[in-house]
Structure formats: structure tokens, C-alpha cells
Short mmCIF file of N, CA and C in Angstrom, two decimals:
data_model
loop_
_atom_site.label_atom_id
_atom_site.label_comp_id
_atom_site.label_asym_id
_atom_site.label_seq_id
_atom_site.Cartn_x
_atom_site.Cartn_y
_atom_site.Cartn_z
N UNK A 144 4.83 84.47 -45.71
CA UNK A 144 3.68 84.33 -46.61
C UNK A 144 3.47 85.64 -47.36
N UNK A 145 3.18 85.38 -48.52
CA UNK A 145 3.65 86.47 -49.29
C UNK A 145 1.48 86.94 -49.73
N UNK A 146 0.80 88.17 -49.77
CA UNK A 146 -0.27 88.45 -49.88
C UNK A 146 -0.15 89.42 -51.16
N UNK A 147 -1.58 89.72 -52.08
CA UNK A 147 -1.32 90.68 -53.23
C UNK A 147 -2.78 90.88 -53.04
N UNK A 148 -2.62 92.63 -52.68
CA UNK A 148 -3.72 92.96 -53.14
C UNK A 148 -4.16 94.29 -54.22
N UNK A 149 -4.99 94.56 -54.84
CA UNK A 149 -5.51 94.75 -55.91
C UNK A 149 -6.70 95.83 -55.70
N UNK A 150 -5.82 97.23 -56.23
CA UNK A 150 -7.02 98.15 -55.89
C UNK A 150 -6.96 98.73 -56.87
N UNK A 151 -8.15 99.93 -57.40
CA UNK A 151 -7.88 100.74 -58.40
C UNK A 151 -9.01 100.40 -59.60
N UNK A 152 -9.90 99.44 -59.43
CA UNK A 152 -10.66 98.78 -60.29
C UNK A 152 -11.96 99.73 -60.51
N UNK A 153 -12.73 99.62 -61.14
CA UNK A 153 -14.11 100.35 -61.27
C UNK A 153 -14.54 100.46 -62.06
N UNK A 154 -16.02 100.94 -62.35
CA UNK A 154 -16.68 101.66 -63.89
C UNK A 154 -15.98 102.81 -64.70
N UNK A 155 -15.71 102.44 -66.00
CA UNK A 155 -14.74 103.57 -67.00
C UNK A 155 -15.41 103.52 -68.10
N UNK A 156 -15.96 104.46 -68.47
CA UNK A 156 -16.29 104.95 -70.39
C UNK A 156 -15.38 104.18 -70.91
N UNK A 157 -16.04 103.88 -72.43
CA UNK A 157 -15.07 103.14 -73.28
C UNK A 157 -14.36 105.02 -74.02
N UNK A 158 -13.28 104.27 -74.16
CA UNK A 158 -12.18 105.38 -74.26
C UNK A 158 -11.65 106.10 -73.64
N UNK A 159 -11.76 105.84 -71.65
CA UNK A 159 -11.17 106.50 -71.05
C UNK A 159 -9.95 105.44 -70.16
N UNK A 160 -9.47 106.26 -69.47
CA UNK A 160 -8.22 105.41 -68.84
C UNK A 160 -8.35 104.86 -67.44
N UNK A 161 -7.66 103.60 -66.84
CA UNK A 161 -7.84 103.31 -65.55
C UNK A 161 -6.18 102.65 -65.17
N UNK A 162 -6.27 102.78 -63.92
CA UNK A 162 -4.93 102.43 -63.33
C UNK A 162 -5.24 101.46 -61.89
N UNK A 163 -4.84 100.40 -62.06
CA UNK A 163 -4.70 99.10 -61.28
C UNK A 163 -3.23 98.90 -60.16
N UNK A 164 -3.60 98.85 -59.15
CA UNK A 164 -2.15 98.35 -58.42
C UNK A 164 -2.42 97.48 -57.48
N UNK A 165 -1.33 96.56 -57.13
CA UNK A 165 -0.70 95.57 -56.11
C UNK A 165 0.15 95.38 -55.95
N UNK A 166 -0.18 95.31 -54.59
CA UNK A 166 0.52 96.14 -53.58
C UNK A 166 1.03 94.51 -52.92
N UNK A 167 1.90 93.72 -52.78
CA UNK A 167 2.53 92.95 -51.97
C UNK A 167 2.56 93.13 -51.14
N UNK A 168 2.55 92.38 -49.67
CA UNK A 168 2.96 92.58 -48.36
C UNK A 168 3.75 90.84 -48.15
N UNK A 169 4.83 90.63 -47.10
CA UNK A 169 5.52 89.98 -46.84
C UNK A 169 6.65 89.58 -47.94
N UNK A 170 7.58 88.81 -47.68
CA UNK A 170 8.55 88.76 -48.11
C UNK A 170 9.16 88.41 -49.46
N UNK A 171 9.05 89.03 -50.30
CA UNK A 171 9.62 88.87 -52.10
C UNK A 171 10.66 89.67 -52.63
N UNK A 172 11.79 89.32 -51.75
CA UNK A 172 13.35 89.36 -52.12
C UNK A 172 13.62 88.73 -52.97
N UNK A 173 14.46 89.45 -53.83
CA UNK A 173 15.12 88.84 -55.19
C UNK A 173 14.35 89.81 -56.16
N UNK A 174 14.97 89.10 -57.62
CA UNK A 174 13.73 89.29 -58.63
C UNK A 174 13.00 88.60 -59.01
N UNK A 175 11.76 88.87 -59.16
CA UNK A 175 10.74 87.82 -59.36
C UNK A 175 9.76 88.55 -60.62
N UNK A 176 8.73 87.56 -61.19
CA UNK A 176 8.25 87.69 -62.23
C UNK A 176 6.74 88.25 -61.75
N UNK A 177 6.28 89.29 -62.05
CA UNK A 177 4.86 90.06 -61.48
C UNK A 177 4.27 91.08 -63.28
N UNK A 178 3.43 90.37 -62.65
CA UNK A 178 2.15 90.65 -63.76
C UNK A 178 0.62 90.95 -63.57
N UNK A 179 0.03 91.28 -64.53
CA UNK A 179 -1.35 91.31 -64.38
C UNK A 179 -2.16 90.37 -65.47
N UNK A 180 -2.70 89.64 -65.30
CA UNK A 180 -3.99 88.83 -66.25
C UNK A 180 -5.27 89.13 -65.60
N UNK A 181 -6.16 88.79 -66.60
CA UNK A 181 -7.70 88.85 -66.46
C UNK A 181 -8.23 87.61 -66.92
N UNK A 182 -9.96 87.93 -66.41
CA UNK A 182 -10.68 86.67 -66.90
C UNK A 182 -11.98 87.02 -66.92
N UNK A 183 -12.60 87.51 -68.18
CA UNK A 183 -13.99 88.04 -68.33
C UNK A 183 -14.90 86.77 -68.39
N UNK A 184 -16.48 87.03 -68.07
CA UNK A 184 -16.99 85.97 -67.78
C UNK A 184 -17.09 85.00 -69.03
N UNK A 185 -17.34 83.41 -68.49
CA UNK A 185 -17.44 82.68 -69.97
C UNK A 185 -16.22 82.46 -70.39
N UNK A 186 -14.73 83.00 -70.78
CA UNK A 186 -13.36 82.85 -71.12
C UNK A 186 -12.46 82.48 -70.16
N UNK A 187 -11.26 82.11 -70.31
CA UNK A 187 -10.14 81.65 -70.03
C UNK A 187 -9.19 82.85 -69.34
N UNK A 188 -8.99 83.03 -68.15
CA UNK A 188 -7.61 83.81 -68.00
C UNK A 188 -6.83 83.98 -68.69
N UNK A 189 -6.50 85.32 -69.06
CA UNK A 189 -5.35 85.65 -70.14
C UNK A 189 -4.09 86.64 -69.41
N UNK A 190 -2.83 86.51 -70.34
CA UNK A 190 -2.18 87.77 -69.53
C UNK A 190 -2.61 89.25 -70.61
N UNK A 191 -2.43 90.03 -69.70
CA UNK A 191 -2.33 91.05 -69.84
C UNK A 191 -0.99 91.93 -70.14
N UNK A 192 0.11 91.39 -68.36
CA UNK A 192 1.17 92.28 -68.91
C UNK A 192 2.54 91.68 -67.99
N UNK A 193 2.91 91.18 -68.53
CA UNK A 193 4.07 90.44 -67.27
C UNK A 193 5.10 91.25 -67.48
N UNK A 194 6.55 91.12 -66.37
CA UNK A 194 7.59 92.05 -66.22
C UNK A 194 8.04 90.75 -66.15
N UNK A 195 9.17 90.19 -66.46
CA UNK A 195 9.85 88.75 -66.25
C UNK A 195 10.99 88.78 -65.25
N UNK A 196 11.55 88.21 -64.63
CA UNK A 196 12.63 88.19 -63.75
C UNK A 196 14.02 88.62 -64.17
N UNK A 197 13.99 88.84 -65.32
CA UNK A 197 15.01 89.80 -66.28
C UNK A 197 14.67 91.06 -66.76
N UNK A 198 13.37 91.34 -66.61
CA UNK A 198 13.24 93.04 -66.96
C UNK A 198 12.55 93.57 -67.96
N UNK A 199 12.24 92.47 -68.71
CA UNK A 199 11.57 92.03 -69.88
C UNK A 199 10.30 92.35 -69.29
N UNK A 200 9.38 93.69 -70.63
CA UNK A 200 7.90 93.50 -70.49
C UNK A 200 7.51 92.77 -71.24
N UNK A 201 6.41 91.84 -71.13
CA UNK A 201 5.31 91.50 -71.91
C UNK A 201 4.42 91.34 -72.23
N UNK A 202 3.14 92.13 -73.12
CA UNK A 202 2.05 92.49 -73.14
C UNK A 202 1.44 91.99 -73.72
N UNK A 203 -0.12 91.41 -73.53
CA UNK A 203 -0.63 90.50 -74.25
C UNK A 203 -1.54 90.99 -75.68
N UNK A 204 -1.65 90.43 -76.70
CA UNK A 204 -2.12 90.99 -78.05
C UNK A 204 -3.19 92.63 -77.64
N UNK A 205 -4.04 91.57 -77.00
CA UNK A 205 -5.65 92.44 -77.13
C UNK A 205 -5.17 93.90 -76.13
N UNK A 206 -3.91 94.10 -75.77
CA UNK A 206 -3.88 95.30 -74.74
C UNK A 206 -2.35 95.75 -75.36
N UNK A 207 -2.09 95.41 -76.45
CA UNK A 207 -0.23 95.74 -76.35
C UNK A 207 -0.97 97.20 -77.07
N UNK A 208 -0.07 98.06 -76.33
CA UNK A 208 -0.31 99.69 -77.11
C UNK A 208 -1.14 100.46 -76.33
N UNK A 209 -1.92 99.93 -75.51
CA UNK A 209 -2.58 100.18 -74.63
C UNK A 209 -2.20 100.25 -73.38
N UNK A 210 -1.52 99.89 -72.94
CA UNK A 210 -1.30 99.48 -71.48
C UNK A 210 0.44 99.80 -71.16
N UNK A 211 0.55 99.93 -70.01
CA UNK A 211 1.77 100.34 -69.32
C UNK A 211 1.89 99.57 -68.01
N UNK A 212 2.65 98.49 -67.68
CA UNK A 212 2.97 98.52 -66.36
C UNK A 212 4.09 98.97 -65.95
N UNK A 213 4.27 99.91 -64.84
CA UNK A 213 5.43 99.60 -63.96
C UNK A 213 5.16 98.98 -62.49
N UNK A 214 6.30 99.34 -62.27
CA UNK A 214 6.81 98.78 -60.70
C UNK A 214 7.39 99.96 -59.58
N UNK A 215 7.41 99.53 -58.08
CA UNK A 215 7.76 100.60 -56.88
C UNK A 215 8.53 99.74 -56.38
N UNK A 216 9.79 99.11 -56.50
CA UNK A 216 9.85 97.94 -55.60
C UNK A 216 10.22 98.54 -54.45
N UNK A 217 10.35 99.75 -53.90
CA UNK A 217 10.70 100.09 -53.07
C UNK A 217 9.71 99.65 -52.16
N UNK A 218 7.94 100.23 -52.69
CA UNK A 218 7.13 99.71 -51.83
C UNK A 218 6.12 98.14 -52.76
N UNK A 219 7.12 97.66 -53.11
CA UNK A 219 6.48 96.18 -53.02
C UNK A 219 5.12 96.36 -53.67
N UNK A 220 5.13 97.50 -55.05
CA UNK A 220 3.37 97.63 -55.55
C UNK A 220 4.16 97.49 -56.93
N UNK A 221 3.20 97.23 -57.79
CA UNK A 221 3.07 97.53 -59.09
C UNK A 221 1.61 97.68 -59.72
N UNK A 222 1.91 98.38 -61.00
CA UNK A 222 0.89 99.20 -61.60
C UNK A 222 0.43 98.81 -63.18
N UNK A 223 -0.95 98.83 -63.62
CA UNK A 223 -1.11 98.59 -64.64
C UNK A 223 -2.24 99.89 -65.29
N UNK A 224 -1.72 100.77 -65.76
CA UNK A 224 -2.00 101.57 -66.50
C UNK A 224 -2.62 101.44 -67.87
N UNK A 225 -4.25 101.65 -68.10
CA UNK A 225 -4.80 101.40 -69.57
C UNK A 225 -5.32 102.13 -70.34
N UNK A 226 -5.19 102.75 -71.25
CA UNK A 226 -5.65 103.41 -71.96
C UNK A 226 -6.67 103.26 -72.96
N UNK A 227 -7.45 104.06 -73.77
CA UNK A 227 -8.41 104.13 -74.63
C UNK A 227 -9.11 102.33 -74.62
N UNK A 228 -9.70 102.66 -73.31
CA UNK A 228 -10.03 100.92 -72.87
C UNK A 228 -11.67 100.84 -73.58
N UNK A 229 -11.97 99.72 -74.14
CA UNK A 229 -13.12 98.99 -74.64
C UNK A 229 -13.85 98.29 -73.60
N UNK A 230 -14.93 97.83 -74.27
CA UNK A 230 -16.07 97.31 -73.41
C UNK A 230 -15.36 95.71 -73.32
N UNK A 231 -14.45 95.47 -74.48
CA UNK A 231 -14.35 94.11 -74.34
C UNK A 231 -13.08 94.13 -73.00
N UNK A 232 -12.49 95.14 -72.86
CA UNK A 232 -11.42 95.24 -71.52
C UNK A 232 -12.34 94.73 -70.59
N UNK A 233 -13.61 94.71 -70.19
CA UNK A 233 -14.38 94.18 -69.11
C UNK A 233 -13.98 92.90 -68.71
N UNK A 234 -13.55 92.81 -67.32
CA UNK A 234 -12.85 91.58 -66.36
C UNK A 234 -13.06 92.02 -65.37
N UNK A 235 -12.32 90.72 -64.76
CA UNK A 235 -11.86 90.75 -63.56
C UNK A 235 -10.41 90.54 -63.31
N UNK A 236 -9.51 91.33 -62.99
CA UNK A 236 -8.22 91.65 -63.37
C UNK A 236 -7.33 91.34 -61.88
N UNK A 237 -6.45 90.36 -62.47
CA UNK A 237 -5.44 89.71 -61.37
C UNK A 237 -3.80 90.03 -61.19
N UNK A 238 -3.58 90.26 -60.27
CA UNK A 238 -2.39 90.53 -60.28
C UNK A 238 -1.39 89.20 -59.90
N UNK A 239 -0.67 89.02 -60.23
CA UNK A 239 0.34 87.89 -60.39
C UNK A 239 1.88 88.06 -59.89
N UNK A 240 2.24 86.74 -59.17
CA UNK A 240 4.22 87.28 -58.39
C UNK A 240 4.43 85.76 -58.89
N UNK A 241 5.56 85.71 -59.52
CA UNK A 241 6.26 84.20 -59.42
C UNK A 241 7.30 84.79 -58.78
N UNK A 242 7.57 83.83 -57.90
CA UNK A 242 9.33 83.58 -56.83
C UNK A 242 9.76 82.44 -57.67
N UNK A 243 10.95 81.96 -57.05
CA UNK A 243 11.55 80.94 -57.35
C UNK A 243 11.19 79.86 -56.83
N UNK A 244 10.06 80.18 -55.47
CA UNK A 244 9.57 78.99 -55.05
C UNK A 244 8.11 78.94 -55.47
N UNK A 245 7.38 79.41 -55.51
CA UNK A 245 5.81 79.41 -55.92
C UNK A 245 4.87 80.39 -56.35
N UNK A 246 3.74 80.39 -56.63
CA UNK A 246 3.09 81.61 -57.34
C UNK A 246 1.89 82.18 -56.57
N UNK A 247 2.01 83.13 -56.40
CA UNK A 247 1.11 84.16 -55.85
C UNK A 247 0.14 84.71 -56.99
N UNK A 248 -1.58 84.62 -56.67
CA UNK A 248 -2.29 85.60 -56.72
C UNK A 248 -3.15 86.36 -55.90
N UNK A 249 -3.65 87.96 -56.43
CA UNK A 249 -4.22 87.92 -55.98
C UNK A 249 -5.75 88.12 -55.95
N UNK A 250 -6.86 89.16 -54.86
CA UNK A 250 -8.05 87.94 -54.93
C UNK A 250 -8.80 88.73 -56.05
N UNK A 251 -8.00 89.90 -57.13
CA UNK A 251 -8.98 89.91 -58.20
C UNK A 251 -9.71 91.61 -57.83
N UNK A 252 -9.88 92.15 -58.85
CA UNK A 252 -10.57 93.18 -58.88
C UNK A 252 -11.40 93.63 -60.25
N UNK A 253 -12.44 94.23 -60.20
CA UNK A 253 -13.30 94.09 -61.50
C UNK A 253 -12.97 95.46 -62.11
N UNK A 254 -12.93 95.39 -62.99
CA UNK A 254 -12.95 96.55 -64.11
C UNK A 254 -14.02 96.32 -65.13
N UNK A 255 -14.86 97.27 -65.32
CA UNK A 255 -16.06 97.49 -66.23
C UNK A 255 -16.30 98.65 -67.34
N UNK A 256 -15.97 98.61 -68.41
CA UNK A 256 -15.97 99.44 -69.59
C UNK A 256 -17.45 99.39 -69.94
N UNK A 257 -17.95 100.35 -69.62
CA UNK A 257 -19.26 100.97 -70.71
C UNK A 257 -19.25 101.77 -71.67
N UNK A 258 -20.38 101.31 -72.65
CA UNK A 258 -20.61 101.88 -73.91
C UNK A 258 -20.63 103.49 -73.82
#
């Protein structure tokens, strides 16, 4: 059983930077597809920043230029790095694993941009 959890979240000035990670525990051998999306209140889950099972980043409109993920696969974490973040960056920010057999999230961490 594969778990993701999600630390790194908190209150940030608009225009300053924050860094997000999850951290996997149990078994996700191979390559697999791991990302981060959000979901501010009132809207739809969006992505943010997927790594695809080929290596491929992809970043979603409202954050491309902004944002950086990498990866540790050594220790089974990855990272989402944001820069000159807005009030509208305010979520709740998920980290994401596709395997070949099913999809992992996890339980969510808030990020809050003030004016």
C-alpha cells in the first residue's frame, strides 16, 4: 500500500516563495507519473505540475514560470517549488502518484498567499 504525504505548506506574502514535498512510503517501483494539483475553495482541482512516466514536465497555465518540481527517488519524495506566488495561488495543494495499477493521493496541505 502505497501512502503520500505532504508537508511544507503555510502562510506566504504575495511575492514570496514556498516549497511543498511528498514524501511516499511503501512500494512504487518502476516509473510512475507524480505530480502536484490544487483545489481552492468554490473551484475544480487543477494540475499544477506533473512529471510523466517518461520524464516529461508539465506545468499548468496559471503556475508555468513559476514553479519547479523535482524529484529524490532515492528517497521516494518529490518537490514543488513556487515562486513570486499570488493570493490567487491560495489552495489546498495535492500531491499525486499514478502506477500502472492505480492512483494515489495525498491527504492535502494548505497554502495561503496574503496580500
Amino acid at each position: 500500500q502505497v501512502q503520500l504525504v505532504e508537508s511544507g505548506g503555510g502562510l506566504v506574502q504575495a511575492g514570496g516563495s514556498l516549497r511543498v514535498s511528498c514524501a511516499a512510503s511503501g512500494s512504487i517501483l518502476g516509473n510512475n507519473a507524480m505530480g502536484w494539483y490544487r483545489q481552492a475553495p468554490g473551484k475544480q482541482r487543477e494540475l499544477v505540475a506533473l512529471v510523466t512516466r517518461i520524464g516529461t514536465t508539465v506545468y499548468g497555465d496559471s503556475v508555468k514560470g513559476r514553479s519547479t518540481v523535482t524529484k529524490d527517488t532515492a528517497a521516494n519524495t518529490w518537490y514543488l517549488q513556487m515562486k513570486s506566488l499570488k493570493p490567487e495561488d491560495t489552495a489546498v495543494y495535492y500531491c499525486n502518484l499514478k502506477t500502472q495499477q492505480r492512483e494515489y493521493w495525498g491527504q492535502g496541505i494548505q497554502v495561503t498567499v496574503s496580500y
